[in-house]
Amino acid sequence: MENRSNQPSKKSRRRRVMRNRAILLIASAALVCALAAAGAVAFLIDDTEAVKNEFTPSEVTCAVEESFDGTTKTNVQIKNTGDIPAYIRVALVTYCVDGNGNVDGTKTAAIPAFTMGAGWVKSGEYYYFTKPVAAGALTDTALIDSITLENGQVVEVIASAIQSEPAKAVGEAWDVTIAENSVTAYAG
């Protein structure tokens, strides 16, 4: 008779074969997945062309349009020369010049009284047009319809513009909140 105690039983051999097959199946599946992933990465690296990311920033600019006959400024409007809607603000600066056109620091002059056009609001030292001005358009109304200057007086109209959206941009740059016919301090 054979000694069966040293030989594994049929049942345990079958279990070991099944376990080895399961390990081989899992290893084969892992190898197939790794090869597929490596192939996909190689394809993407080899066949993907560079993409050029073009970014064109908007331009926010403005220009003063006015008539001046030597003593009277009329129809002072601001044109949005940028490419997006913008809010407009204006500072008026006055000074005197001598007969040669040189600034005369010994004379002072106040800005002559004028009536602001509809939609304009004075806040602090600035005049704000309270509606966004479309790209390429003028303010709906003139800031100054007519203003007569004293002899030797100059009134400079200094305009600036800022994108109208988002409203936060106006608040952070100019420290104001603009609504139609209203300018208030920016609350952040």
CSV table of C-alpha atoms in Angstrom, one decimal:
chain,number,residue,atom,x,y,z
A,1,MET,CA,0.0,0.0,0.0
A,2,GLU,CA,1.0,3.5,-0.8
A,3,ASN,CA,1.5,6.1,1.8
A,4,ARG,CA,-1.0,8.8,1.1
A,5,SER,CA,-0.1,10.9,4.1
A,6,ASN,CA,2.8,12.5,2.1
A,7,GLN,CA,0.7,13.3,-1.0
A,8,PRO,CA,-1.8,16.0,-1.1
A,9,SER,CA,-5.4,15.0,-1.5
A,10,LYS,CA,-7.3,15.5,-4.8
A,11,LYS,CA,-9.3,18.2,-3.2
A,12,SER,CA,-6.4,20.3,-2.0
A,13,ARG,CA,-4.7,19.9,-5.4
A,14,ARG,CA,-7.8,21.2,-7.1
A,15,ARG,CA,-8.0,24.2,-4.7
A,16,ARG,CA,-4.3,25.0,-5.4
A,17,VAL,CA,-4.9,24.8,-9.2
A,18,MET,CA,-8.0,27.0,-8.9
A,19,ARG,CA,-6.1,29.5,-6.8
A,20,ASN,CA,-3.2,29.6,-9.2
A,21,ARG,CA,-5.6,30.1,-12.1
A,22,ALA,CA,-7.3,33.0,-10.3
A,23,ILE,CA,-4.0,34.6,-9.6
A,24,LEU,CA,-3.0,34.2,-13.2
A,25,LEU,CA,-6.3,35.6,-14.4
A,26,ILE,CA,-6.0,38.7,-12.1
A,27,ALA,CA,-2.4,39.2,-13.2
A,28,SER,CA,-3.4,38.9,-16.9
A,29,ALA,CA,-6.2,41.4,-16.5
A,30,ALA,CA,-3.9,43.9,-14.7
A,31,LEU,CA,-1.3,43.5,-17.5
A,32,VAL,CA,-4.0,44.1,-20.2
A,33,CYS,CA,-5.2,47.3,-18.4
A,34,ALA,CA,-1.6,48.5,-18.0
A,35,LEU,CA,-0.9,48.0,-21.7
A,36,ALA,CA,-4.2,49.7,-22.7
A,37,ALA,CA,-3.4,52.7,-20.5
A,38,ALA,CA,0.2,52.9,-21.8
A,39,GLY,CA,-1.1,52.7,-25.4
A,40,ALA,CA,-3.7,55.5,-24.8
A,41,VAL,CA,-1.0,57.8,-23.2
A,42,ALA,CA,1.4,57.1,-26.1
A,43,PHE,CA,-1.4,57.9,-28.6
A,44,LEU,CA,-2.3,61.2,-26.9
A,45,ILE,CA,1.3,62.3,-26.5
A,46,ASP,CA,2.2,61.3,-30.1
A,47,ASP,CA,-0.9,62.6,-31.9
A,48,THR,CA,-2.0,65.6,-29.9
A,49,GLU,CA,-1.1,68.9,-31.5
A,50,ALA,CA,-0.3,72.0,-29.5
A,51,VAL,CA,-3.3,74.3,-29.0
A,52,LYS,CA,-2.7,78.0,-29.2
A,53,ASN,CA,-4.7,79.9,-26.5
A,54,GLU,CA,-5.5,83.3,-27.9
A,55,PHE,CA,-6.7,86.0,-25.5
A,56,THR,CA,-7.6,89.4,-26.7
A,57,PRO,CA,-8.2,91.8,-23.8
A,58,SER,CA,-10.9,94.5,-24.1
A,59,GLU,CA,-10.0,98.1,-24.5
A,60,VAL,CA,-11.5,100.7,-22.3
A,61,THR,CA,-10.8,104.2,-23.6
A,62,CYS,CA,-12.7,107.5,-24.1
A,63,ALA,CA,-12.3,110.9,-25.7
A,64,VAL,CA,-13.7,114.3,-25.0
A,65,GLU,CA,-15.8,115.9,-27.8
A,66,GLU,CA,-16.6,119.6,-27.5
A,67,SER,CA,-16.8,122.8,-29.4
A,68,PHE,CA,-14.8,125.8,-28.3
A,69,ASP,CA,-14.8,129.3,-29.9
A,70,GLY,CA,-12.1,130.8,-27.8
A,71,THR,CA,-14.4,131.9,-24.9
A,72,THR,CA,-17.3,129.5,-24.8
A,73,LYS,CA,-17.3,125.7,-24.6
A,74,THR,CA,-20.4,124.0,-25.9
A,75,ASN,CA,-21.8,120.5,-26.2
A,76,VAL,CA,-19.2,118.8,-24.0
A,77,GLN,CA,-19.8,115.1,-24.4
A,78,ILE,CA,-17.6,112.0,-23.9
A,79,LYS,CA,-17.2,109.2,-26.5
A,80,ASN,CA,-16.5,105.6,-25.5
A,81,THR,CA,-13.7,104.8,-27.9
A,82,GLY,CA,-13.2,101.4,-26.4
A,83,ASP,CA,-14.7,98.1,-27.5
A,84,ILE,CA,-17.0,97.3,-24.5
A,85,PRO,CA,-19.7,99.3,-22.6
A,86,ALA,CA,-18.2,101.6,-20.1
A,87,TYR,CA,-19.0,104.1,-17.4
A,88,ILE,CA,-17.6,107.6,-17.8
A,89,ARG,CA,-16.4,110.1,-15.3
A,90,VAL,CA,-15.1,113.6,-15.8
A,91,ALA,CA,-12.9,116.0,-13.8
A,92,LEU,CA,-13.0,119.7,-14.6
A,93,VAL,CA,-9.7,121.5,-14.0
A,94,THR,CA,-9.4,125.2,-14.4
A,95,TYR,CA,-6.4,127.6,-14.4
A,96,CYS,CA,-5.4,130.9,-16.0
A,97,VAL,CA,-2.9,131.6,-18.7
A,98,ASP,CA,-1.1,134.8,-19.6
A,99,GLY,CA,-1.1,136.4,-23.1
A,100,ASN,CA,1.6,134.0,-24.3
A,101,GLY,CA,-0.3,130.9,-23.2
A,102,ASN,CA,1.9,130.2,-20.1
A,103,VAL,CA,0.2,129.1,-16.9
A,104,ASP,CA,-0.2,132.1,-14.6
A,105,GLY,CA,0.1,130.8,-11.0
A,106,THR,CA,-0.8,134.1,-9.5
A,107,LYS,CA,-4.4,134.1,-10.8
A,108,THR,CA,-7.1,131.7,-9.7
A,109,ALA,CA,-10.4,131.0,-11.4
A,110,ALA,CA,-13.5,129.0,-10.4
A,111,ILE,CA,-15.3,126.8,-12.8
A,112,PRO,CA,-18.1,128.9,-14.2
A,113,ALA,CA,-21.7,127.8,-13.3
A,114,PHE,CA,-23.4,125.4,-15.7
A,115,THR,CA,-26.3,123.1,-15.8
A,116,MET,CA,-25.4,119.4,-16.0
A,117,GLY,CA,-27.2,117.3,-18.7
A,118,ALA,CA,-29.7,114.6,-17.8
A,119,GLY,CA,-28.0,111.4,-16.5
A,120,TRP,CA,-24.9,113.3,-15.0
A,121,VAL,CA,-24.3,113.3,-11.3
A,122,LYS,CA,-21.6,115.2,-9.4
A,123,SER,CA,-20.0,113.2,-6.6
A,124,GLY,CA,-16.9,114.6,-4.9
A,125,GLU,CA,-14.6,116.2,-7.5
A,126,TYR,CA,-16.0,114.1,-10.4
A,127,TYR,CA,-19.0,114.2,-12.7
A,128,TYR,CA,-20.3,110.7,-13.5
A,129,PHE,CA,-22.6,109.7,-16.4
A,130,THR,CA,-24.8,107.2,-14.7
A,131,LYS,CA,-25.6,104.9,-17.6
A,132,PRO,CA,-23.2,102.6,-19.4
A,133,VAL,CA,-22.1,104.1,-22.7
A,134,ALA,CA,-21.9,101.6,-25.6
A,135,ALA,CA,-18.7,101.0,-27.4
A,136,GLY,CA,-18.3,103.7,-30.1
A,137,ALA,CA,-21.1,105.8,-28.7
A,138,LEU,CA,-21.4,109.3,-27.1
A,139,THR,CA,-23.0,110.0,-23.7
A,140,ASP,CA,-26.7,110.5,-24.3
A,141,THR,CA,-26.5,114.1,-23.1
A,142,ALA,CA,-23.8,116.7,-22.9
A,143,LEU,CA,-22.2,117.2,-19.4
A,144,ILE,CA,-22.0,120.9,-20.3
A,145,ASP,CA,-24.4,122.4,-22.8
A,146,SER,CA,-22.6,125.8,-22.7
A,147,ILE,CA,-20.0,127.4,-20.4
A,148,THR,CA,-18.4,130.9,-20.9
A,149,LEU,CA,-14.8,131.4,-19.7
A,150,GLU,CA,-13.2,134.5,-18.3
A,151,ASN,CA,-10.4,136.1,-20.3
A,152,GLY,CA,-7.3,133.9,-19.9
A,153,GLN,CA,-9.2,131.1,-18.2
A,154,VAL,CA,-8.8,127.5,-19.3
A,155,VAL,CA,-11.1,124.6,-18.3
A,156,GLU,CA,-9.7,121.2,-19.0
A,157,VAL,CA,-12.2,118.4,-19.4
A,158,ILE,CA,-10.4,115.2,-18.2
A,159,ALA,CA,-12.4,112.1,-18.9
A,160,SER,CA,-11.8,108.5,-17.8
A,161,ALA,CA,-13.7,105.3,-18.5
A,162,ILE,CA,-14.1,101.9,-16.9
A,163,GLN,CA,-15.8,98.7,-18.0
A,164,SER,CA,-19.4,98.7,-16.8
A,165,GLU,CA,-19.5,95.0,-15.9
A,166,PRO,CA,-19.0,93.6,-13.4
A,167,ALA,CA,-20.1,96.4,-11.1
A,168,LYS,CA,-17.4,95.3,-8.7
A,169,ALA,CA,-14.8,96.7,-11.2
A,170,VAL,CA,-16.2,100.2,-10.9
A,171,GLY,CA,-16.4,100.0,-7.1
A,172,GLU,CA,-12.9,98.7,-6.7
A,173,ALA,CA,-11.3,101.2,-9.2
A,174,TRP,CA,-13.3,104.3,-8.5
A,175,ASP,CA,-14.6,103.6,-5.0
A,176,VAL,CA,-18.2,104.3,-6.0
A,177,THR,CA,-21.4,102.4,-7.0
A,178,ILE,CA,-23.2,103.8,-10.0
A,179,ALA,CA,-26.9,103.3,-10.7
A,180,GLU,CA,-29.1,105.3,-13.0
A,181,ASN,CA,-29.1,108.9,-11.7
A,182,SER,CA,-27.2,107.9,-8.5
A,183,VAL,CA,-23.6,107.6,-7.4
A,184,THR,CA,-22.9,106.4,-3.9
A,185,ALA,CA,-19.8,105.3,-1.9
A,186,TYR,CA,-18.7,101.7,-2.7
A,187,ALA,CA,-19.5,99.3,0.1
A,188,GLY,CA,-17.4,96.4,-1.1
